[in-house]
mmCIF file of C-alpha atoms in Angstrom:
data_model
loop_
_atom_site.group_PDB
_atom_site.id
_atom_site.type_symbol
_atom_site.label_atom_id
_atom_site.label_comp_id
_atom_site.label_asym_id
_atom_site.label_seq_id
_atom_site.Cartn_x
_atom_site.Cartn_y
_atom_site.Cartn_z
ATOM 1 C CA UNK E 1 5.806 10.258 9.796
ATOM 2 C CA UNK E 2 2.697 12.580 10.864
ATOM 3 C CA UNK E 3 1.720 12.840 14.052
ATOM 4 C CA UNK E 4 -1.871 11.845 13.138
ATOM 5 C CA UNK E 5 -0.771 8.302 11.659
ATOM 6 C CA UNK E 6 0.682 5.941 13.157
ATOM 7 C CA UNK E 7 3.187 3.121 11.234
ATOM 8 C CA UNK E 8 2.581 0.005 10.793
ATOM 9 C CA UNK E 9 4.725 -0.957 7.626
ATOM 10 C CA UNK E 10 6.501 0.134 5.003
ATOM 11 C CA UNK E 11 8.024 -1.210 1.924
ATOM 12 C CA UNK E 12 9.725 -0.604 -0.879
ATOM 13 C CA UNK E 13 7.505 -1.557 -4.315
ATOM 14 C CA UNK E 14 8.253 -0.422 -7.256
ATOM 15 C CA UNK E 15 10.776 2.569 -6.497
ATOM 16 C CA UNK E 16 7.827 4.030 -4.500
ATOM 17 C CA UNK E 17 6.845 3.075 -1.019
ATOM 18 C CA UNK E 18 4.189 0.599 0.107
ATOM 19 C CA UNK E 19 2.860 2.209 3.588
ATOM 20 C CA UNK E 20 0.311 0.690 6.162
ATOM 21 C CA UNK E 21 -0.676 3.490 8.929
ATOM 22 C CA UNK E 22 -3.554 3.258 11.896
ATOM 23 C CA UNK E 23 -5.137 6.445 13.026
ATOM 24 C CA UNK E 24 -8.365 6.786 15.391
ATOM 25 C CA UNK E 25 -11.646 7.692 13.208
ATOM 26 C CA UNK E 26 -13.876 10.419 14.899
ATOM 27 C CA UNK E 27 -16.619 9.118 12.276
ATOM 28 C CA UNK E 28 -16.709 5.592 13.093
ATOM 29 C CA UNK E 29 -15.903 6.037 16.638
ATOM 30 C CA UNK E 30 -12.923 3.446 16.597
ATOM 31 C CA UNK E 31 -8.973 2.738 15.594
ATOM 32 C CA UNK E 32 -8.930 1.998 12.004
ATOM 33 C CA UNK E 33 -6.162 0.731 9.666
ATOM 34 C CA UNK E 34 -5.334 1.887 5.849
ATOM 35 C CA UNK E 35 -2.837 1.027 3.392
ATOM 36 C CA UNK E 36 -1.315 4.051 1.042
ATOM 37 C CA UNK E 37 0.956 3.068 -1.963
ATOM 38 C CA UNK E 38 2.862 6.439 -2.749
ATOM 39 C CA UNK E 39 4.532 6.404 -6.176
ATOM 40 C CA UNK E 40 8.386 7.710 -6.676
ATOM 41 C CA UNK E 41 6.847 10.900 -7.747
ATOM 42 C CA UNK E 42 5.234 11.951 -4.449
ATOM 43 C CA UNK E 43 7.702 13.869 -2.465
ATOM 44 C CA UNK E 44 7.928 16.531 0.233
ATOM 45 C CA UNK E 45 7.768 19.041 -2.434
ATOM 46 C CA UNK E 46 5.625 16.891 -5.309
ATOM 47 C CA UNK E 47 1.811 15.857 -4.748
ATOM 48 C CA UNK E 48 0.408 13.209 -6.824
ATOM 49 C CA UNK E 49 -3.116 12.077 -7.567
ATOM 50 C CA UNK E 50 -4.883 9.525 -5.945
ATOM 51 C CA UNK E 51 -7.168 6.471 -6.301
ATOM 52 C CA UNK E 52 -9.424 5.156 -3.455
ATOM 53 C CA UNK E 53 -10.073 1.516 -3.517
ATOM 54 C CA UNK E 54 -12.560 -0.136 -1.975
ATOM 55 C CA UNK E 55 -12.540 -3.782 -1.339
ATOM 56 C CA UNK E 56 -15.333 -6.411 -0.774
ATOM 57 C CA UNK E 57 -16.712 -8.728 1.622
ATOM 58 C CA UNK E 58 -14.203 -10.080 4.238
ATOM 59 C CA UNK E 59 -11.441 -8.048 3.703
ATOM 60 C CA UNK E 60 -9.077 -5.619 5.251
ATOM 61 C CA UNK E 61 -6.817 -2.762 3.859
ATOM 62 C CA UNK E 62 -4.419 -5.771 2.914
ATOM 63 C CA UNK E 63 -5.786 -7.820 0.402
ATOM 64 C CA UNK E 64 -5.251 -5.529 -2.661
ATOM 65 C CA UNK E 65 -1.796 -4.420 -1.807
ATOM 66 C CA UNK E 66 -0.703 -7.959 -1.494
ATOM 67 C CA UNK E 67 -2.689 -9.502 -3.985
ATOM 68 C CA UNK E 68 -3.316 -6.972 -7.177
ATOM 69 C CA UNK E 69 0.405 -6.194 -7.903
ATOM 70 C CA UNK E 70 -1.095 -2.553 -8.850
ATOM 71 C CA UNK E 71 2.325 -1.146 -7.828
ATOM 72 C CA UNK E 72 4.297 -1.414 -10.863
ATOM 73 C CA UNK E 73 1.692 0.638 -12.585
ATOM 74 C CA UNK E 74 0.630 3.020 -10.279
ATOM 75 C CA UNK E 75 4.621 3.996 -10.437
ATOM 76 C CA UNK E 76 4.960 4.349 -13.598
ATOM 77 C CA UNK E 77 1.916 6.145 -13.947
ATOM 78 C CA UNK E 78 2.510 8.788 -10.735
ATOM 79 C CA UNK E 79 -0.604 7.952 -9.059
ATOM 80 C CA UNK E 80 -1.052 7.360 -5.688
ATOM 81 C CA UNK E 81 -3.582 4.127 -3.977
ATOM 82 C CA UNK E 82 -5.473 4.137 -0.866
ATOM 83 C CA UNK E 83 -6.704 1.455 0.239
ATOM 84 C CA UNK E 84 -9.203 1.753 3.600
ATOM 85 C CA UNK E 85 -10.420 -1.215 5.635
ATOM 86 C CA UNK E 86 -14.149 -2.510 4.730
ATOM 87 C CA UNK E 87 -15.715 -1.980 8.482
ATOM 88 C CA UNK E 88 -14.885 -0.148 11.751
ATOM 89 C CA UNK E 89 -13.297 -2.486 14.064
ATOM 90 C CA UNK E 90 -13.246 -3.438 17.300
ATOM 91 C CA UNK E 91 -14.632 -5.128 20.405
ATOM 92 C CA UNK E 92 -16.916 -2.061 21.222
ATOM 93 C CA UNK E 93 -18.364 -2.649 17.282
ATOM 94 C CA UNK E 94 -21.186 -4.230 16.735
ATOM 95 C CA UNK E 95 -20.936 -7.612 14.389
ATOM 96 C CA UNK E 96 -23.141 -10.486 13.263
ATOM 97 C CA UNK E 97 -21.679 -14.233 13.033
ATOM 98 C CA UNK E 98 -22.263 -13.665 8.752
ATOM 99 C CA UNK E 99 -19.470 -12.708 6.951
ATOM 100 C CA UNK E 100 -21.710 -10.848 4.956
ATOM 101 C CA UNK E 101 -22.903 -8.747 7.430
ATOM 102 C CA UNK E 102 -20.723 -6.738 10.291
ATOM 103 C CA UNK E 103 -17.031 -6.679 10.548
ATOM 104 C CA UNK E 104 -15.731 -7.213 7.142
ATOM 105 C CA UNK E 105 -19.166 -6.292 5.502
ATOM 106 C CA UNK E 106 -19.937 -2.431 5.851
ATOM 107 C CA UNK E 107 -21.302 -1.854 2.629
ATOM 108 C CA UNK E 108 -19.823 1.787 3.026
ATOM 109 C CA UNK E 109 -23.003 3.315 3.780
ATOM 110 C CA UNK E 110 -24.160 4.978 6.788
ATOM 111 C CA UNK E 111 -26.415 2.798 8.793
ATOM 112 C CA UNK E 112 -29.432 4.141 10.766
ATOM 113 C CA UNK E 113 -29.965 1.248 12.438
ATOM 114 C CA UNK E 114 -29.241 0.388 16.085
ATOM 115 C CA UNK E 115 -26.562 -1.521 17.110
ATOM 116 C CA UNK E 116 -25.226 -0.296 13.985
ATOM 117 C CA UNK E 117 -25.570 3.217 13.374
ATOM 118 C CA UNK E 118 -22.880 4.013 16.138
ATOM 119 C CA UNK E 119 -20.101 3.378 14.465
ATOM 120 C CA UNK E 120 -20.879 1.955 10.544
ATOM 121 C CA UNK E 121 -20.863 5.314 9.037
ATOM 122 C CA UNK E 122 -18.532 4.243 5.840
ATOM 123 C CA UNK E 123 -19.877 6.602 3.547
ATOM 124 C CA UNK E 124 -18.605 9.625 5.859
ATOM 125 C CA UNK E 125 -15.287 8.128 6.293
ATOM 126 C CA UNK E 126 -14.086 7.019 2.993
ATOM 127 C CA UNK E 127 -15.769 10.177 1.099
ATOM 128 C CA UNK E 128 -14.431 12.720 4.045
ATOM 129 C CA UNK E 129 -12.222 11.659 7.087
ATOM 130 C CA UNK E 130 -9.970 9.832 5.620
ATOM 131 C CA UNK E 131 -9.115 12.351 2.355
ATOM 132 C CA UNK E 132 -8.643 15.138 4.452
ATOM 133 C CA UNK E 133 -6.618 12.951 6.412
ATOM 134 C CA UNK E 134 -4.272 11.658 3.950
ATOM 135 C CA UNK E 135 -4.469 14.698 1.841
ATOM 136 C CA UNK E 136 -2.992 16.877 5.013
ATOM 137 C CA UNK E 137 -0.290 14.572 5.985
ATOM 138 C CA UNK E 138 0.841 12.721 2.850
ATOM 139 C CA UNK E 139 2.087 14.335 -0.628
ATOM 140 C CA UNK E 140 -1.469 13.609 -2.099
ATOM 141 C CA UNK E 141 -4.018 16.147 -4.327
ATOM 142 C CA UNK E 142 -7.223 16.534 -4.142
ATOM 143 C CA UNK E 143 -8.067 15.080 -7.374
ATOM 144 C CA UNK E 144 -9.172 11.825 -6.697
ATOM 145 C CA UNK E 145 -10.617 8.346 -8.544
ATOM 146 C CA UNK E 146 -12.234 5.674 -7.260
ATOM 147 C CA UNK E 147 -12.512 1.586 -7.762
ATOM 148 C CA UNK E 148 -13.451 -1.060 -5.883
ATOM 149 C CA UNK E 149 -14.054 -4.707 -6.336
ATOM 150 C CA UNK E 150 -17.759 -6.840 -4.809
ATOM 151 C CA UNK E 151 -18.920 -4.500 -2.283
ATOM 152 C CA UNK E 152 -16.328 -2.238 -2.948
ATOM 153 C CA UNK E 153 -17.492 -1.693 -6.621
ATOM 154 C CA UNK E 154 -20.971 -1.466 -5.091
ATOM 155 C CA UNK E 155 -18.757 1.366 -2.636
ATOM 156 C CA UNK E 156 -16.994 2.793 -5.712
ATOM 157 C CA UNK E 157 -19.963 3.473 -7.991
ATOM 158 C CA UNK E 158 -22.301 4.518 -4.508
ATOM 159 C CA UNK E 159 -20.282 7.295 -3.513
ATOM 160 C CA UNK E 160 -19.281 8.662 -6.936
ATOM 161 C CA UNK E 161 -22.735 8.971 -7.475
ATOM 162 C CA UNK E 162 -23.694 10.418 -4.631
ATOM 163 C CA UNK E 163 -20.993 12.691 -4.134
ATOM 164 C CA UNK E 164 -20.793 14.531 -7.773
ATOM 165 C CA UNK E 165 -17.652 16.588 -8.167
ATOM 166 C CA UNK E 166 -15.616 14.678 -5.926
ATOM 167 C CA UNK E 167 -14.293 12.103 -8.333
ATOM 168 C CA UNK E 168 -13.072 12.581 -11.596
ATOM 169 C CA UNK E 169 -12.973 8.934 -12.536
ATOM 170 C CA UNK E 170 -14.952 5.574 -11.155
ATOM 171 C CA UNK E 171 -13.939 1.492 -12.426
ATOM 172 C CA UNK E 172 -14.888 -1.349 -10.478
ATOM 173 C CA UNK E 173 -14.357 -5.455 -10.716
ATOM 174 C CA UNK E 174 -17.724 -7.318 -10.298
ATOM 175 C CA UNK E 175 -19.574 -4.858 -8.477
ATOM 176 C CA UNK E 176 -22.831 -5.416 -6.578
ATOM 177 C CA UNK E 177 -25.162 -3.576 -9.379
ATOM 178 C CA UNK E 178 -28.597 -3.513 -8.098
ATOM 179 C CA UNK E 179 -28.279 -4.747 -4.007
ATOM 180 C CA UNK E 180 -31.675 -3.433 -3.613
ATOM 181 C CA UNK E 181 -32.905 -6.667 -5.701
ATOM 182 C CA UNK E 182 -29.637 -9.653 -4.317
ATOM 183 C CA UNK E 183 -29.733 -11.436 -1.027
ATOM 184 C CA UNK E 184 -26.313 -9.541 -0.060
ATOM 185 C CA UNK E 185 -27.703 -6.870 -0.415
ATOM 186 C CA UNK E 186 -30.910 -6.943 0.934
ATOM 187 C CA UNK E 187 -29.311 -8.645 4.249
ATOM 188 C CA UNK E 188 -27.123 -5.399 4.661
ATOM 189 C CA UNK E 189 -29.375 -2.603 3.979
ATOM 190 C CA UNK E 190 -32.733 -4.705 6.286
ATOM 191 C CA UNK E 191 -29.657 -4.433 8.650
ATOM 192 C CA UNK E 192 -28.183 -1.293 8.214
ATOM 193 C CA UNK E 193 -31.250 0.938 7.105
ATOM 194 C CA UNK E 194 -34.792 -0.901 8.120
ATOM 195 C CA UNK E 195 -37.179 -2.726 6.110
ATOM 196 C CA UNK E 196 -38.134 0.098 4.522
ATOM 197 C CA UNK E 197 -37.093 -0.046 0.749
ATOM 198 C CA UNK E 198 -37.226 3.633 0.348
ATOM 199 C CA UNK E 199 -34.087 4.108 2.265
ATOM 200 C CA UNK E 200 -32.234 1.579 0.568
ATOM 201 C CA UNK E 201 -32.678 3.474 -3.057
ATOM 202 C CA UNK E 202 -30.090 5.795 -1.992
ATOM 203 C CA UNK E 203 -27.578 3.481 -1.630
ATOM 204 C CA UNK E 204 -28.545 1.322 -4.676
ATOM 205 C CA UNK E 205 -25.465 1.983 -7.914
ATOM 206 C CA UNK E 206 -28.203 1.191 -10.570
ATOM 207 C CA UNK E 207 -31.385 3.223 -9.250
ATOM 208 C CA UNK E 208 -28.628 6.054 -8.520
ATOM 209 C CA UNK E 209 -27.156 5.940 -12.122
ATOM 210 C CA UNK E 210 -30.497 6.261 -13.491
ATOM 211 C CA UNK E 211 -30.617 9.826 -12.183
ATOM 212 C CA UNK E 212 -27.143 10.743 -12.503
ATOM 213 C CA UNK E 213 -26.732 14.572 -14.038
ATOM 214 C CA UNK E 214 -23.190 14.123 -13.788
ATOM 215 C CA UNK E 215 -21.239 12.091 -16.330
ATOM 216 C CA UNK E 216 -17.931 10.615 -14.508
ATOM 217 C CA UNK E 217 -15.790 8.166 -16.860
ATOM 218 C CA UNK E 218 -16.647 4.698 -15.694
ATOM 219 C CA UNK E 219 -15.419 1.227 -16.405
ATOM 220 C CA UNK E 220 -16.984 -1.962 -14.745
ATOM 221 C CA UNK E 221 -15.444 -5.415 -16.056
ATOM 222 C CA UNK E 222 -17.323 -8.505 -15.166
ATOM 223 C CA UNK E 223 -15.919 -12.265 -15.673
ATOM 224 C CA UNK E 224 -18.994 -14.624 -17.010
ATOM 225 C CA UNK E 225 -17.816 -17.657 -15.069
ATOM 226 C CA UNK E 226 -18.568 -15.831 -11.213
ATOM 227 C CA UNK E 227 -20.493 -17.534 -9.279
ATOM 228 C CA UNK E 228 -22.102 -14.593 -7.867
ATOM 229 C CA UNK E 229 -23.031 -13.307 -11.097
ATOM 230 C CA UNK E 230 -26.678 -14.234 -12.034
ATOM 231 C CA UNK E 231 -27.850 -14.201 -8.013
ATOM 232 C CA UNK E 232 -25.229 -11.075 -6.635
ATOM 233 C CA UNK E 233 -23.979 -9.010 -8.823
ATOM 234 C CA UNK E 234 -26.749 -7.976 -11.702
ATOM 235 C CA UNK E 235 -24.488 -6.241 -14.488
ATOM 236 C CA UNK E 236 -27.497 -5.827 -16.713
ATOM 237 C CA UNK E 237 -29.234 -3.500 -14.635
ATOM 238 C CA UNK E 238 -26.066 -1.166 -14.079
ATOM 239 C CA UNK E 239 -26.366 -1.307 -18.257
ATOM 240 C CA UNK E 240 -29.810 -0.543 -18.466
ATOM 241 C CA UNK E 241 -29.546 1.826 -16.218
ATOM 242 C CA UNK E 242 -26.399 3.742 -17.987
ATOM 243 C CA UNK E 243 -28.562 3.413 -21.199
ATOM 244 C CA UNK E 244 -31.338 5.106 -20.786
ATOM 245 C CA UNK E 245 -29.380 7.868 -18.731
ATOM 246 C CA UNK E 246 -27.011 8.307 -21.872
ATOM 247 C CA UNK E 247 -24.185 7.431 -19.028
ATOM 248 C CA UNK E 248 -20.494 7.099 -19.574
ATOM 249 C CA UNK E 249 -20.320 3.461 -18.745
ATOM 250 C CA UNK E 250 -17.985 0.649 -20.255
ATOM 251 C CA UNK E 251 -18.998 -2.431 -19.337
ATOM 252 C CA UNK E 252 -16.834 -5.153 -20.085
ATOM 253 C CA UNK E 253 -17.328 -9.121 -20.190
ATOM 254 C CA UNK E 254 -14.525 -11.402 -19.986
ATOM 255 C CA UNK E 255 -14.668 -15.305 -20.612
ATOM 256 C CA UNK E 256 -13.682 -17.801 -18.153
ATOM 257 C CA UNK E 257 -12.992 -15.364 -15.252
ATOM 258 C CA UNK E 258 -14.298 -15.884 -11.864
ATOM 259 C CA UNK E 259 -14.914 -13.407 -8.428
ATOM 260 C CA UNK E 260 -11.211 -13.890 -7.481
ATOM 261 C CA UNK E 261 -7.939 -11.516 -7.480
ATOM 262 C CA UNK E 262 -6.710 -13.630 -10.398
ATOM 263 C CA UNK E 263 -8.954 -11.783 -12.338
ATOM 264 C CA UNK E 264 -8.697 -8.286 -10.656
ATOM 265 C CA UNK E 265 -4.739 -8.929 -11.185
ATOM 266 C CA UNK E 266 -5.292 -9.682 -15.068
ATOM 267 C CA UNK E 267 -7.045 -6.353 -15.528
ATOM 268 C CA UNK E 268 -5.556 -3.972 -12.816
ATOM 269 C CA UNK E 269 -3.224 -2.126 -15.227
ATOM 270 C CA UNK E 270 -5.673 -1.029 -17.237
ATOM 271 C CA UNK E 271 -8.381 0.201 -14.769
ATOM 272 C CA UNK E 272 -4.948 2.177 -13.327
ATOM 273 C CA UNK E 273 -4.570 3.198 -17.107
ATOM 274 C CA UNK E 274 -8.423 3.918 -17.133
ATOM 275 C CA UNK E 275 -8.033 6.413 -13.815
ATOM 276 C CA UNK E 276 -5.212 8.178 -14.965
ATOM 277 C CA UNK E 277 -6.439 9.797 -18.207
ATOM 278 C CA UNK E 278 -8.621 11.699 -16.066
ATOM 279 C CA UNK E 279 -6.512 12.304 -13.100
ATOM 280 C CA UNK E 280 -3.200 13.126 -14.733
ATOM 281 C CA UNK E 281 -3.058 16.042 -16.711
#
């Protein structure tokens, strides 16, 4: 394996390879972990595509490999899945007793707050490091999607709306719409950014998507029994939002289905499905 990564696991999924590496981030300032599914088509002579997902509060690079059973899919579909941690890490990184705030919670933004702002620089890292990372030392192109589920969907839309060009393709599970206007939110960005709510409209998927100028396929699906719905999550302004901006944006309700990976699980095939219409030509 590359010099630059180090191994932590590897499987066999799907005729492809399920791989866990750890490298040391010069962004965040500390050793961080991801997990990289790489489909029978990526070789030593054959790059592949790739999605980024980002998961939500709590989580690691794990959950999704383990629990989404995206791997049949992505193999049949040649795409590759990256899958970085949700927070720097560390004893030298700063944390709150919350699970909604710290370790576990970086909202992939890029705080400019003290303790935080020396090492919870997510943004940077999932939009820059870690591509050119992966895209150096693995058989990946640099034509990229990205999803995420919670925070992560907050993460997914966020940086495919800040970063136009860079993504050819955006889908998220339950995503934190609005977090300007939802206790999680405003927790994190007080936090993260100040009190100021100026510098949290930056960061903020529906305020961004108002202004968009550049129309990314996107597909959000939402289950109407979450109990985060009404109070976290906000669909309706993401909607609004994509209205009156004429935006690409499917938005999807779905009876009976709740915040967990049973849902994510139910759906993943065709947010994989979603990604590679625009990713594989």
């Amino acid at each position: 394996m590359p010099e630059l990564l180090t191994p932590l696991s590897a499987n066999r999924a799907a005729g492809g390879w399920q791989h866990r590496f750890a490298h040391r981030s010069a962004v965040l300032d500390c050793d961080m972990k991801f997990a990289v599914y790489l489909p029978p088509q990526a070789t030593a002579h054959h790059k592949v595509p790739v999605l980024y997902w980002l998961s939500g509060l709590t989580c690691t690079e794990e959950n999704f490999i383990q629990k989404a059973g995206a791997q049949r899919m992505a193999a049949q579909l040649g795409l590759a899945i990256v899958c970085p941690d949700t927070s720097p890490r560390g004893d030298d990184v700063a944390n709150d007793p919350g699970y909604d705030l710290g370790q576990g919670a970086g909202f992939y933004l890029n705080a400019t707050q003290a303790p935080w702002a020396a090492h919870y620089r997510m943004h940077d890292y999932v939009v820059h490091e870690l591509p050119a990372l992966v895209e150096a030392e693995l058989p990946i192109l640099p034509v990229r999607g990205i999803a995420g589920h919670s925070m992560g969907g907050h993460g997914a839309l966020t940086l495919a709306l800040r970063n136009p060009g860079r993504y050819q393709s955006i889908s998220a599970f339950a995503p934190i719409c609005h977090p300007s206007a939802t206790p999680w939110g405003q927790k994190a960005f007080r936090a993260y950014l100040g009190d100021h709510p100026d510098a949290w409209r930056e960061w903020d998927a529906s305020l961004l998507l108002a202004q968009a100028r550049d129309p990314v396929p996107t597909l959000v699906d939402q289950g109407d029994a979450d109990e985060f719905l009404a109070r976290e999550l906000q669909p309706e302004a993401l909607e609004n939002a994509a209205r009156s901006a004429g935006y690409p944006l499917t938005l999807r309700r779905h009876a009976g289905y709740d915040h967990s990976y049973y849902f994510i699980a139910s759906l993943i095939d065709e947010h994989l499905q979603h990604h590679a219409r625009a990713l594989i030509k």
